[in-house]
């Protein structure tokens, strides 16, 4: 009786798979797995449990996942140059909760990036931090809105007994000031947490700043934004073993029991891809973001932070209020097969959240599909035709995107073949 419904679900998945390969995806929090990483999902591991740590499980039959988890941890630790790392949180928000629950008590004062300033929902009253305290204050921003005002922040920290700072955010153009704030945090015993969800792949590729090296106490992140892994979370630190034991308990049993082995397996593959290709990829991501920002600016768009070179990350922020606002613009672009999201800009009131002035653009996924600076110019031209000239460009977008189907920075066969120098190909034919 319900078989037709099953067929419809299967059909929707097929539709999604082919439609997404014909869109230009610029959602800043997404990325794609390589074919080889994706192919290991749906194995027997999708049925299994493995609480605890490799070799110290609460279930029998975990030897195989023990080896995979051990390898994933070992290589992620070397990428992030840290002593402790937990791969068990099943998302970035779960990683945040595992950590916040250890440090924040009722009444504690926590300082975060505001929502309009780009802060993540889990840092706020309605999210994870709000479960533990309601004393949440925002970092003051410089007039451009994309930087924390360091002098003002240090002044607040001198006067107000802040217990925890949470740096890192979701609208993230320039590195937050870890090295400027860490010395005072150390002196005062303030816990400096850095949420690297958006920029993990740039940190691993050594093309952003190094928040752990600069003095952050602990890093949390999701593993699927600029870092092109499966959808999971991690936490890592160089803290003392005795303190890490608390975080360990925060991850399990504090915020999860089984840790979804099916998505852990591709993450182990991604770690190897990153060790081999991460620096080249991160380099190209940042080049592409700068190139797209410049091309949009030259096409007449109100690209933010022009005076600072637009961006140092994978993101570009554009004020589109003169074109109807973020909601309207994101819808027009979607109708043309270009996918991104509306975004509050710094200094906008929260009431504008349903149609904010901004759009947020991330270039990491298109970079993984092999696009470079020249392609960013094409994308800016498509924006101009859709948004400034009111033309339907959907067919052109699809034709353009169909040329970029290989997932680069991977060990996929087609990526390897495409990288091979022409002379080698000629010699083999
Ligand atoms: N809110 C997501 C984003 O940045 O898109 C992250 O969880």
Coordinates of C-alpha atoms and ligand atoms in Angstrom, one line a residue:
X1 CA 0.0 0.0 0.0
X2 CA 2.9 2.3 0.7
X3 CA 5.3 1.1 -1.9
X4 CA 4.5 4.1 -4.2
X5 CA 5.5 6.4 -1.4
X6 CA 8.8 4.6 -1.2
X7 CA 9.3 5.0 -4.9
X8 CA 8.5 8.7 -4.6
X9 CA 11.1 9.2 -1.9
X10 CA 13.7 7.4 -4.1
X11 CA 12.7 9.6 -7.0
X12 CA 13.1 12.8 -4.9
X13 CA 16.7 11.7 -4.0
X14 CA 17.5 11.1 -7.7
X15 CA 16.0 14.5 -8.5
X16 CA 18.1 16.2 -5.8
X17 CA 21.3 14.5 -6.9
X18 CA 20.9 15.6 -10.5
X19 CA 19.5 19.1 -9.8
X20 CA 22.4 19.9 -7.4
X21 CA 25.0 19.0 -10.0
X22 CA 23.4 21.7 -12.2
X23 CA 23.4 24.5 -9.7
X24 CA 26.1 26.9 -8.6
X25 CA 26.1 26.3 -4.8
X26 CA 27.4 29.2 -2.8
X27 CA 26.0 28.3 0.6
X28 CA 29.0 29.1 2.9
X29 CA 28.4 26.2 5.3
X30 CA 28.3 23.4 2.7
X31 CA 30.7 21.3 0.7
X32 CA 30.9 18.0 -1.1
X33 CA 32.5 14.7 -0.3
X34 CA 34.8 13.1 -2.9
X35 CA 33.2 10.1 -4.6
X36 CA 35.5 7.7 -2.7
X37 CA 34.5 9.3 0.7
X38 CA 30.9 9.2 -0.2
X39 CA 31.0 5.6 -1.5
X40 CA 32.0 4.2 2.0
X41 CA 28.7 5.5 3.5
X42 CA 25.8 3.1 3.7
X43 CA 28.1 0.2 4.7
X44 CA 27.4 -2.1 7.6
X45 CA 28.7 0.6 9.9
X46 CA 25.4 2.4 9.4
X47 CA 23.8 -0.2 11.6
X48 CA 26.4 -0.3 14.5
X49 CA 27.1 1.1 17.8
X50 CA 30.5 2.0 19.4
X51 CA 30.3 4.0 22.6
X52 CA 33.5 5.0 24.3
X53 CA 37.0 5.0 22.7
X54 CA 38.7 2.6 20.4
X55 CA 39.8 -0.4 22.5
X56 CA 37.6 0.6 25.4
X57 CA 34.1 0.1 24.0
X58 CA 30.9 -0.9 25.7
X59 CA 30.0 -3.2 22.8
X60 CA 31.6 -6.2 21.2
X61 CA 32.4 -6.3 17.5
X62 CA 34.0 -2.9 17.2
X63 CA 37.5 -3.8 16.0
X64 CA 37.0 -2.5 12.5
X65 CA 35.6 0.9 13.5
X66 CA 38.3 1.0 16.2
X67 CA 41.0 1.0 13.5
X68 CA 39.2 3.6 11.4
X69 CA 38.5 5.9 14.4
X70 CA 42.1 5.6 15.5
X71 CA 43.4 6.6 12.1
X72 CA 41.0 9.5 11.8
X73 CA 42.0 10.9 15.1
X74 CA 45.7 10.4 14.5
X75 CA 45.7 12.3 11.2
X76 CA 43.3 15.0 12.3
X77 CA 45.6 15.6 15.3
X78 CA 48.6 16.1 13.0
X79 CA 46.6 18.4 10.8
X80 CA 45.6 20.6 13.7
X81 CA 48.9 20.1 15.6
X82 CA 47.1 19.3 18.9
X83 CA 47.5 16.7 21.7
X84 CA 43.8 16.0 22.3
X85 CA 41.1 15.6 19.8
X86 CA 37.6 14.2 19.9
X87 CA 35.8 13.0 16.8
X88 CA 32.7 11.8 18.5
X89 CA 30.4 14.9 18.5
X90 CA 27.9 14.3 15.7
X91 CA 27.8 18.0 14.7
X92 CA 29.4 21.3 15.4
X93 CA 26.6 22.3 17.7
X94 CA 26.9 19.0 19.6
X95 CA 30.7 19.7 19.9
X96 CA 29.9 23.2 21.2
X97 CA 27.4 21.8 23.8
X98 CA 29.9 19.2 24.9
X99 CA 32.4 22.0 25.7
X100 CA 30.0 24.8 26.9
X101 CA 28.4 22.3 29.3
X102 CA 31.8 21.9 31.0
X103 CA 32.7 25.6 31.5
X104 CA 29.5 27.6 31.8
X105 CA 27.5 27.7 35.0
X106 CA 24.3 29.6 35.9
X107 CA 25.1 33.3 36.2
X108 CA 28.4 33.1 34.4
X109 CA 29.1 36.0 32.0
X110 CA 29.9 34.8 28.5
X111 CA 31.0 37.1 25.7
X112 CA 30.1 36.1 22.1
X113 CA 29.8 37.5 18.6
X114 CA 26.3 39.0 18.2
X115 CA 23.9 37.4 15.7
X116 CA 24.1 40.3 13.3
X117 CA 27.9 40.3 13.9
X118 CA 27.9 36.7 12.5
X119 CA 27.7 34.7 15.8
X120 CA 26.3 31.2 15.6
X121 CA 22.9 30.4 17.1
X122 CA 24.4 27.9 19.5
X123 CA 26.4 30.8 21.2
X124 CA 23.2 32.6 22.1
X125 CA 20.3 32.7 24.5
X126 CA 18.1 30.4 22.4
X127 CA 20.9 28.0 21.8
X128 CA 23.4 25.9 23.8
X129 CA 24.9 28.8 25.8
X130 CA 21.4 29.9 26.9
X131 CA 20.9 26.5 28.5
X132 CA 23.6 27.3 31.0
X133 CA 23.5 31.1 31.6
X134 CA 21.5 34.1 30.5
X135 CA 24.4 36.5 31.1
X136 CA 25.5 36.8 27.5
X137 CA 27.1 40.0 26.2
X138 CA 28.4 40.8 22.7
X139 CA 31.8 41.7 21.5
X140 CA 32.0 45.4 20.5
X141 CA 32.6 45.8 16.8
X142 CA 34.7 48.3 14.9
X143 CA 32.6 50.7 12.7
X144 CA 32.9 48.5 9.6
X145 CA 31.2 45.7 11.6
X146 CA 33.4 42.9 10.4
X147 CA 36.1 43.2 13.1
X148 CA 36.0 42.9 16.9
X149 CA 37.1 46.2 18.6
X150 CA 40.1 44.8 20.5
X151 CA 40.8 47.9 22.7
X152 CA 37.1 48.2 23.7
X153 CA 37.0 44.4 24.4
X154 CA 40.1 44.5 26.6
X155 CA 38.6 47.4 28.5
X156 CA 35.4 45.4 29.2
X157 CA 37.4 42.4 30.3
X158 CA 39.3 44.6 32.8
X159 CA 36.1 45.8 34.3
X160 CA 33.6 42.9 33.9
X161 CA 34.1 39.4 35.4
X162 CA 33.6 37.5 32.1
X163 CA 34.1 33.8 32.5
X164 CA 34.1 32.5 28.9
X165 CA 34.8 34.1 25.5
X166 CA 33.5 32.4 22.4
X167 CA 35.2 33.5 19.2
X168 CA 34.5 32.4 15.6
X169 CA 31.3 32.9 13.7
X170 CA 29.1 32.1 10.7
X171 CA 29.5 35.4 8.8
X172 CA 33.3 35.4 8.9
X173 CA 35.4 37.5 6.6
X174 CA 38.5 38.2 8.8
X175 CA 40.2 36.3 11.6
X176 CA 39.0 37.0 15.1
X177 CA 41.7 38.5 17.4
X178 CA 42.8 35.5 19.3
X179 CA 46.4 36.5 19.8
X180 CA 45.3 40.0 21.0
X181 CA 42.9 38.6 23.6
X182 CA 44.6 35.4 24.7
X183 CA 47.2 37.0 27.1
X184 CA 44.6 38.7 29.2
X185 CA 42.4 35.6 29.2
X186 CA 45.4 33.6 30.5
X187 CA 46.1 36.2 33.2
X188 CA 42.5 36.3 34.3
X189 CA 41.6 32.6 33.9
X190 CA 39.0 33.4 31.2
X191 CA 38.3 30.4 29.0
X192 CA 38.8 31.3 25.4
X193 CA 36.8 29.0 23.1
X194 CA 37.1 29.3 19.4
X195 CA 34.3 27.9 17.1
X196 CA 36.1 27.2 13.9
X197 CA 33.2 25.6 12.1
X198 CA 33.3 27.9 9.1
X199 CA 37.1 28.1 8.7
X200 CA 38.3 24.7 9.8
X201 CA 39.4 23.9 6.3
X202 CA 41.3 27.1 6.0
X203 CA 43.0 26.5 9.3
X204 CA 43.9 22.9 8.3
X205 CA 45.2 24.3 5.0
X206 CA 47.4 26.8 6.9
X207 CA 45.9 29.7 5.1
X208 CA 43.9 31.4 7.9
X209 CA 45.2 32.2 11.3
X210 CA 46.1 29.4 13.8
X211 CA 43.8 30.0 16.8
X212 CA 45.2 27.1 18.9
X213 CA 48.8 28.3 18.3
X214 CA 47.7 31.8 19.1
X215 CA 46.4 30.9 22.5
X216 CA 42.8 29.6 22.2
X217 CA 42.1 27.2 25.0
X218 CA 39.9 24.8 22.9
X219 CA 38.6 24.7 19.4
X220 CA 35.3 23.3 18.3
X221 CA 34.1 22.9 14.7
X222 CA 31.9 21.1 12.3
X223 CA 33.8 19.1 9.6
X224 CA 31.9 19.8 6.4
X225 CA 32.1 23.5 5.6
X226 CA 35.5 24.7 4.3
X227 CA 36.8 21.4 5.7
X228 CA 35.3 19.0 3.1
X229 CA 34.4 16.1 5.3
X230 CA 31.2 14.3 6.3
X231 CA 28.6 16.2 8.5
X232 CA 30.1 15.8 12.0
X233 CA 31.8 17.8 14.7
X234 CA 35.1 17.8 16.5
X235 CA 36.8 19.5 19.5
X236 CA 40.6 19.8 20.0
X237 CA 43.0 21.3 22.5
X238 CA 46.5 21.2 24.0
X239 CA 45.1 21.5 27.6
X240 CA 46.2 19.4 30.5
X241 CA 45.1 15.7 30.5
X242 CA 43.1 16.2 33.7
X243 CA 41.1 19.0 32.1
X244 CA 40.6 17.2 28.9
X245 CA 39.0 14.3 30.8
X246 CA 36.1 16.7 31.4
X247 CA 35.7 17.5 27.7
X248 CA 35.9 13.8 27.0
X249 CA 33.0 13.2 29.3
X250 CA 31.2 16.2 27.7
X251 CA 31.4 14.4 24.4
X252 CA 30.4 11.0 25.8
X253 CA 28.1 10.5 27.7
X254 CA 27.5 14.3 28.0
X255 CA 26.2 15.0 24.6
X256 CA 25.9 11.7 22.7
X257 CA 26.0 8.0 23.1
X258 CA 26.7 6.3 19.8
X259 CA 28.5 8.6 17.5
X260 CA 27.0 7.7 14.1
X261 CA 29.7 5.4 12.6
X262 CA 28.5 5.7 9.1
X263 CA 29.6 9.3 8.8
X264 CA 32.8 8.7 10.7
X265 CA 34.2 6.5 8.0
X266 CA 34.3 9.1 5.2
X267 CA 35.9 11.6 7.6
X268 CA 38.9 9.2 7.9
X269 CA 39.2 9.4 4.1
X270 CA 38.8 13.2 4.1
X271 CA 41.7 13.5 6.6
X272 CA 44.0 11.8 4.0
X273 CA 42.7 14.0 1.2
X274 CA 43.4 17.0 3.4
X275 CA 47.0 15.9 4.2
X276 CA 47.7 15.6 0.5
X277 CA 45.7 18.5 -1.0
X278 CA 44.6 20.7 1.9
X279 CA 47.0 23.5 1.4
X280 CA 46.5 23.9 -2.3
X281 CA 42.7 23.8 -1.8
X282 CA 42.7 26.4 1.0
X283 CA 44.9 28.6 -1.0
X284 CA 42.5 28.5 -4.0
X285 CA 39.4 29.0 -1.8
X286 CA 40.8 32.3 -0.6
X287 CA 41.9 33.4 -4.0
X288 CA 38.5 32.6 -5.4
X289 CA 36.7 34.5 -2.6
X290 CA 38.8 37.6 -3.3
X291 CA 38.4 37.3 -7.0
X292 CA 34.6 36.9 -6.7
X293 CA 34.4 39.9 -4.3
X294 CA 36.4 42.1 -6.7
X295 CA 34.4 41.0 -9.8
X296 CA 31.1 41.7 -8.0
X297 CA 32.4 45.0 -6.8
X298 CA 33.5 46.0 -10.4
X299 CA 30.0 44.9 -11.6
X300 CA 28.5 47.6 -9.3
X301 CA 27.5 45.4 -6.3
X302 CA 27.8 46.8 -2.7
X303 CA 30.4 44.3 -1.6
X304 CA 31.2 44.7 2.1
X305 CA 34.6 45.5 3.7
X306 CA 36.1 46.9 0.4
X307 CA 38.5 49.0 2.5
X308 CA 40.0 45.7 3.9
X309 CA 40.3 43.9 0.6
X310 CA 36.8 42.4 1.0
X311 CA 37.7 39.1 2.7
X312 CA 40.5 36.8 4.0
X313 CA 38.2 33.7 4.2
X314 CA 35.9 31.7 1.9
X315 CA 33.1 34.2 2.3
X316 CA 31.9 37.4 0.6
X317 CA 29.2 39.6 2.1
X318 CA 27.1 41.8 -0.1
X319 CA 24.6 44.5 0.9
X320 CA 21.7 44.0 -1.6
X321 CA 19.2 46.3 0.1
X322 CA 18.9 48.4 -3.1
X323 CA 17.9 45.2 -5.0
X324 CA 15.0 44.3 -2.7
X325 CA 17.0 42.8 0.2
X326 CA 18.6 39.4 1.0
X327 CA 15.4 37.3 0.8
X328 CA 14.3 38.7 -2.5
X329 CA 17.8 38.4 -4.1
X330 CA 18.4 34.9 -2.8
X331 CA 15.0 33.8 -4.3
X332 CA 15.8 35.4 -7.7
X333 CA 19.2 33.7 -7.7
X334 CA 17.6 30.3 -6.8
X335 CA 15.2 30.6 -9.7
X336 CA 18.4 30.9 -11.8
X337 CA 20.0 27.8 -10.2
X338 CA 22.4 29.8 -8.0
X339 CA 22.0 28.9 -4.4
X340 CA 23.0 31.0 -1.4
X341 CA 21.4 32.5 1.7
X342 CA 20.3 35.8 2.9
X343 CA 22.2 37.1 5.9
X344 CA 21.9 39.9 8.5
X345 CA 24.7 42.3 8.2
X346 CA 26.5 43.7 11.2
X347 CA 24.6 46.6 12.9
X348 CA 21.3 45.4 11.4
X349 CA 18.5 44.9 14.0
X350 CA 17.4 41.4 14.7
X351 CA 13.9 42.2 13.5
X352 CA 15.3 42.3 10.0
X353 CA 16.1 38.6 10.1
X354 CA 13.3 37.6 7.6
X355 CA 14.6 40.0 4.9
X356 CA 18.0 41.3 5.9
X357 CA 20.1 43.7 3.8
X358 CA 22.7 41.0 3.1
X359 CA 23.6 37.9 1.2
X360 CA 26.4 35.6 2.3
X361 CA 28.4 33.9 -0.5
X362 CA 30.9 31.0 0.1
X363 CA 33.1 29.7 -2.7
X364 CA 34.5 26.5 -1.1
X365 CA 32.2 24.0 -2.9
X366 CA 32.7 25.5 -6.3
X367 CA 36.5 25.5 -5.6
X368 CA 36.3 21.8 -4.9
X369 CA 34.7 21.3 -8.3
X370 CA 37.7 22.9 -9.8
X371 CA 36.7 26.5 -10.3
X372 CA 39.3 29.2 -10.2
X373 CA 39.6 33.0 -10.5
X374 CA 38.3 33.0 -14.2
X375 CA 35.2 31.1 -13.2
X376 CA 34.6 33.6 -10.4
X377 CA 34.4 36.3 -13.0
X378 CA 31.8 34.3 -14.9
X379 CA 29.7 33.9 -11.7
X380 CA 29.9 37.7 -11.1
X381 CA 28.6 38.3 -14.6
X382 CA 25.8 35.8 -14.0
X383 CA 24.8 37.8 -10.9
X384 CA 24.9 41.0 -12.8
X385 CA 22.6 39.6 -15.6
X386 CA 20.1 38.1 -13.1
X387 CA 20.0 40.8 -10.6
X388 CA 20.9 44.1 -12.3
X389 CA 19.5 43.3 -15.8
X390 CA 16.6 41.1 -14.7
X391 CA 17.5 38.4 -17.3
X392 CA 16.7 34.7 -16.9
X393 CA 20.1 32.9 -16.8
X394 CA 19.1 29.5 -15.5
X395 CA 19.9 27.6 -18.7
X396 CA 23.3 29.3 -19.0
X397 CA 24.0 28.5 -15.3
X398 CA 23.2 24.8 -15.9
X399 CA 25.4 24.7 -19.0
X400 CA 28.3 26.3 -17.2
X401 CA 28.0 24.1 -14.1
X402 CA 27.8 20.9 -16.2
X403 CA 31.5 21.6 -17.1
X404 CA 32.5 21.2 -13.4
X405 CA 31.6 17.7 -12.2
X406 CA 34.8 16.3 -10.9
X407 CA 35.5 16.6 -7.2
X408 CA 39.2 17.8 -7.1
X409 CA 41.6 17.7 -4.1
X410 CA 40.7 14.0 -3.9
X411 CA 41.9 10.6 -4.9
X412 CA 38.9 10.0 -7.1
X413 CA 39.9 8.4 -10.4
X414 CA 38.7 11.3 -12.6
X415 CA 40.4 13.9 -10.4
X416 CA 43.7 11.9 -10.7
X417 CA 43.3 11.7 -14.4
X418 CA 42.5 15.4 -14.8
X419 CA 45.6 16.2 -12.7
X420 CA 47.9 14.0 -14.8
X421 CA 50.2 16.0 -17.1
X422 CA 49.2 15.8 -20.8
X423 CA 52.7 14.3 -21.6
X424 CA 52.0 11.3 -19.3
X425 CA 48.6 10.7 -21.0
X426 CA 50.2 10.8 -24.4
X427 CA 52.9 8.3 -23.3
X428 CA 50.2 5.9 -22.0
X429 CA 48.0 6.0 -25.1
Ligands
LIG1 N1 24.0 28.3 10.5 C1 25.0 27.5 9.7 C2 25.6 28.4 8.7 O1 26.5 29.1 8.9 O2 25.1 28.3 7.6 C3 26.0 26.9 10.6 O3 25.5 26.0 11.5

